[in-house]
Amino acid sequence: FNKAAQTVVGVAILTAVDLLLASRATTLARQRLIRSIMLTKGFLKGMMKVDQSAEGLKTIKGHFFKELDELHDVVPHAAAEPAYWRRPFNVELYHQLENHLFNVKSHAATIEWALDLAE
């Protein structure tokens, strides 16, 4: 009986810790979206600055593109996550915002190309 009680207590503690401390995919998606928007802003500002170094802009661009890819990877996991008592994850909104950010990415690449040709 003692071993069974210890096992039940151990499983209960592990479950409680997992529920309290584990990061949720919805939280990660929200954080990635906010970071993507902030990096978009920084990338576009950096493109328009005359004194912005090429290396600095390349670094910001790399972070921006990487963040968009990671956002694209985490959204399906967030959509599959059960909501229970929380508000359900709005997949359609995240897909729309993600598509708009990818459009900004392609337009920014076009602008960057045009600015390189102008020099």
PDB file of C-alpha atoms in Angstrom:
ATOM      1  CA  PHE A   1       0.000   0.000   0.000  1.00  0.00           C
ATOM      2  CA  ASN A   2       2.867   2.370   0.806  1.00  0.00           C
ATOM      3  CA  LYS A   3       4.410   2.047  -2.701  1.00  0.00           C
ATOM      4  CA  ALA A   4       1.048   2.664  -4.385  1.00  0.00           C
ATOM      5  CA  ALA A   5       0.441   5.776  -2.275  1.00  0.00           C
ATOM      6  CA  GLN A   6       3.925   7.111  -3.085  1.00  0.00           C
ATOM      7  CA  THR A   7       3.328   6.502  -6.798  1.00  0.00           C
ATOM      8  CA  VAL A   8      -0.021   8.324  -6.724  1.00  0.00           C
ATOM      9  CA  VAL A   9       1.473  11.268  -4.841  1.00  0.00           C
ATOM     10  CA  GLY A  10       4.431  11.389  -7.269  1.00  0.00           C
ATOM     11  CA  VAL A  11       2.173  11.390 -10.328  1.00  0.00           C
ATOM     12  CA  ALA A  12      -0.039  14.083  -8.788  1.00  0.00           C
ATOM     13  CA  ILE A  13       2.987  16.294  -8.049  1.00  0.00           C
ATOM     14  CA  LEU A  14       4.400  15.809 -11.568  1.00  0.00           C
ATOM     15  CA  THR A  15       1.051  16.671 -13.120  1.00  0.00           C
ATOM     16  CA  ALA A  16       0.649  19.778 -10.960  1.00  0.00           C
ATOM     17  CA  VAL A  17       4.170  21.003 -11.765  1.00  0.00           C
ATOM     18  CA  ASP A  18       3.616  20.344 -15.473  1.00  0.00           C
ATOM     19  CA  LEU A  19       0.342  22.276 -15.458  1.00  0.00           C
ATOM     20  CA  LEU A  20       1.800  25.221 -13.561  1.00  0.00           C
ATOM     21  CA  LEU A  21       5.253  25.579 -15.100  1.00  0.00           C
ATOM     22  CA  ALA A  22       4.959  24.325 -18.680  1.00  0.00           C
ATOM     23  CA  SER A  23       4.864  26.944 -21.393  1.00  0.00           C
ATOM     24  CA  ARG A  24       1.810  26.866 -23.615  1.00  0.00           C
ATOM     25  CA  ALA A  25       1.933  26.977 -27.395  1.00  0.00           C
ATOM     26  CA  THR A  26      -0.634  29.792 -27.404  1.00  0.00           C
ATOM     27  CA  THR A  27       1.655  31.916 -25.216  1.00  0.00           C
ATOM     28  CA  LEU A  28       4.613  31.147 -27.475  1.00  0.00           C
ATOM     29  CA  ALA A  29       2.582  32.076 -30.565  1.00  0.00           C
ATOM     30  CA  ARG A  30       1.536  35.377 -28.992  1.00  0.00           C
ATOM     31  CA  GLN A  31       5.140  36.171 -28.006  1.00  0.00           C
ATOM     32  CA  ARG A  32       6.429  35.272 -31.467  1.00  0.00           C
ATOM     33  CA  LEU A  33       3.788  37.460 -33.111  1.00  0.00           C
ATOM     34  CA  ILE A  34       4.681  40.452 -30.943  1.00  0.00           C
ATOM     35  CA  ARG A  35       8.405  39.935 -31.577  1.00  0.00           C
ATOM     36  CA  SER A  36       7.766  39.606 -35.324  1.00  0.00           C
ATOM     37  CA  ILE A  37       5.873  42.889 -35.366  1.00  0.00           C
ATOM     38  CA  MET A  38       8.605  44.652 -33.373  1.00  0.00           C
ATOM     39  CA  LEU A  39      11.317  43.251 -35.658  1.00  0.00           C
ATOM     40  CA  THR A  40       9.300  44.327 -38.705  1.00  0.00           C
ATOM     41  CA  LYS A  41       9.262  47.847 -37.343  1.00  0.00           C
ATOM     42  CA  GLY A  42      13.011  47.754 -36.657  1.00  0.00           C
ATOM     43  CA  PHE A  43      13.796  46.286 -40.070  1.00  0.00           C
ATOM     44  CA  LEU A  44      11.741  48.884 -41.946  1.00  0.00           C
ATOM     45  CA  LYS A  45      13.222  51.743 -39.896  1.00  0.00           C
ATOM     46  CA  GLY A  46      16.714  50.365 -40.501  1.00  0.00           C
ATOM     47  CA  MET A  47      16.158  50.215 -44.252  1.00  0.00           C
ATOM     48  CA  MET A  48      15.253  53.891 -44.364  1.00  0.00           C
ATOM     49  CA  LYS A  49      18.170  55.123 -42.238  1.00  0.00           C
ATOM     50  CA  VAL A  50      21.076  56.418 -44.241  1.00  0.00           C
ATOM     51  CA  ASP A  51      23.600  55.801 -41.469  1.00  0.00           C
ATOM     52  CA  GLN A  52      22.462  52.186 -40.785  1.00  0.00           C
ATOM     53  CA  SER A  53      25.335  49.781 -41.357  1.00  0.00           C
ATOM     54  CA  ALA A  54      24.815  46.945 -43.808  1.00  0.00           C
ATOM     55  CA  GLU A  55      25.807  44.392 -41.158  1.00  0.00           C
ATOM     56  CA  GLY A  56      23.327  45.786 -38.631  1.00  0.00           C
ATOM     57  CA  LEU A  57      20.522  45.708 -41.170  1.00  0.00           C
ATOM     58  CA  LYS A  58      21.473  42.174 -42.194  1.00  0.00           C
ATOM     59  CA  THR A  59      21.330  41.080 -38.544  1.00  0.00           C
ATOM     60  CA  ILE A  60      17.898  42.649 -37.994  1.00  0.00           C
ATOM     61  CA  LYS A  61      16.668  41.112 -41.245  1.00  0.00           C
ATOM     62  CA  GLY A  62      17.937  37.682 -40.191  1.00  0.00           C
ATOM     63  CA  HIS A  63      16.183  37.925 -36.817  1.00  0.00           C
ATOM     64  CA  PHE A  64      12.978  39.114 -38.501  1.00  0.00           C
ATOM     65  CA  PHE A  65      12.954  36.263 -41.039  1.00  0.00           C
ATOM     66  CA  LYS A  66      13.813  33.683 -38.367  1.00  0.00           C
ATOM     67  CA  GLU A  67      11.055  34.951 -36.071  1.00  0.00           C
ATOM     68  CA  LEU A  68       8.504  34.717 -38.895  1.00  0.00           C
ATOM     69  CA  ASP A  69       9.529  31.133 -39.614  1.00  0.00           C
ATOM     70  CA  GLU A  70       9.261  30.226 -35.938  1.00  0.00           C
ATOM     71  CA  LEU A  71       5.829  31.874 -35.735  1.00  0.00           C
ATOM     72  CA  HIS A  72       4.768  29.796 -38.734  1.00  0.00           C
ATOM     73  CA  ASP A  73       5.972  26.644 -36.946  1.00  0.00           C
ATOM     74  CA  VAL A  74       4.252  27.299 -33.589  1.00  0.00           C
ATOM     75  CA  VAL A  75       0.771  28.346 -34.813  1.00  0.00           C
ATOM     76  CA  PRO A  76      -0.387  24.777 -35.673  1.00  0.00           C
ATOM     77  CA  HIS A  77       0.670  23.600 -32.212  1.00  0.00           C
ATOM     78  CA  ALA A  78      -1.219  26.460 -30.592  1.00  0.00           C
ATOM     79  CA  ALA A  79      -4.310  25.609 -32.638  1.00  0.00           C
ATOM     80  CA  ALA A  80      -4.162  21.976 -31.523  1.00  0.00           C
ATOM     81  CA  GLU A  81      -3.753  22.867 -27.849  1.00  0.00           C
ATOM     82  CA  PRO A  82      -6.880  22.237 -25.748  1.00  0.00           C
ATOM     83  CA  ALA A  83      -8.417  25.392 -24.299  1.00  0.00           C
ATOM     84  CA  TYR A  84     -10.371  23.984 -21.311  1.00  0.00           C
ATOM     85  CA  TRP A  85     -11.329  27.090 -19.312  1.00  0.00           C
ATOM     86  CA  ARG A  86      -9.316  29.562 -21.402  1.00  0.00           C
ATOM     87  CA  ARG A  87     -10.462  31.496 -24.440  1.00  0.00           C
ATOM     88  CA  PRO A  88      -9.911  29.423 -27.624  1.00  0.00           C
ATOM     89  CA  PHE A  89      -6.946  30.250 -29.839  1.00  0.00           C
ATOM     90  CA  ASN A  90      -7.992  32.381 -32.826  1.00  0.00           C
ATOM     91  CA  VAL A  91      -6.214  30.493 -35.620  1.00  0.00           C
ATOM     92  CA  GLU A  92      -7.763  32.477 -38.471  1.00  0.00           C
ATOM     93  CA  LEU A  93      -6.545  35.778 -37.028  1.00  0.00           C
ATOM     94  CA  TYR A  94      -3.022  34.454 -36.523  1.00  0.00           C
ATOM     95  CA  HIS A  95      -2.935  33.085 -40.086  1.00  0.00           C
ATOM     96  CA  GLN A  96      -4.091  36.453 -41.457  1.00  0.00           C
ATOM     97  CA  LEU A  97      -1.493  38.353 -39.421  1.00  0.00           C
ATOM     98  CA  GLU A  98       1.179  35.851 -40.393  1.00  0.00           C
ATOM     99  CA  ASN A  99       0.292  36.223 -44.088  1.00  0.00           C
ATOM    100  CA  HIS A 100       0.434  40.011 -43.797  1.00  0.00           C
ATOM    101  CA  LEU A 101       3.852  39.798 -42.129  1.00  0.00           C
ATOM    102  CA  PHE A 102       5.088  37.517 -44.924  1.00  0.00           C
ATOM    103  CA  ASN A 103       3.787  40.109 -47.422  1.00  0.00           C
ATOM    104  CA  VAL A 104       5.714  42.801 -45.564  1.00  0.00           C
ATOM    105  CA  LYS A 105       8.756  40.538 -45.744  1.00  0.00           C
ATOM    106  CA  SER A 106       8.480  40.172 -49.518  1.00  0.00           C
ATOM    107  CA  HIS A 107       7.785  43.891 -50.031  1.00  0.00           C
ATOM    108  CA  ALA A 108      10.729  44.802 -47.810  1.00  0.00           C
ATOM    109  CA  ALA A 109      12.965  42.513 -49.851  1.00  0.00           C
ATOM    110  CA  THR A 110      11.772  44.262 -53.009  1.00  0.00           C
ATOM    111  CA  ILE A 111      12.422  47.696 -51.499  1.00  0.00           C
ATOM    112  CA  GLU A 112      15.854  46.566 -50.346  1.00  0.00           C
ATOM    113  CA  TRP A 113      16.614  45.313 -53.852  1.00  0.00           C
ATOM    114  CA  ALA A 114      15.472  48.617 -55.371  1.00  0.00           C
ATOM    115  CA  LEU A 115      17.575  50.618 -52.912  1.00  0.00           C
ATOM    116  CA  ASP A 116      20.610  48.478 -53.740  1.00  0.00           C
ATOM    117  CA  LEU A 117      20.088  49.166 -57.452  1.00  0.00           C
ATOM    118  CA  ALA A 118      19.755  52.895 -56.793  1.00  0.00           C
ATOM    119  CA  GLU A 119      23.189  53.070 -55.146  1.00  0.00           C
TER     120      GLU A 119
END
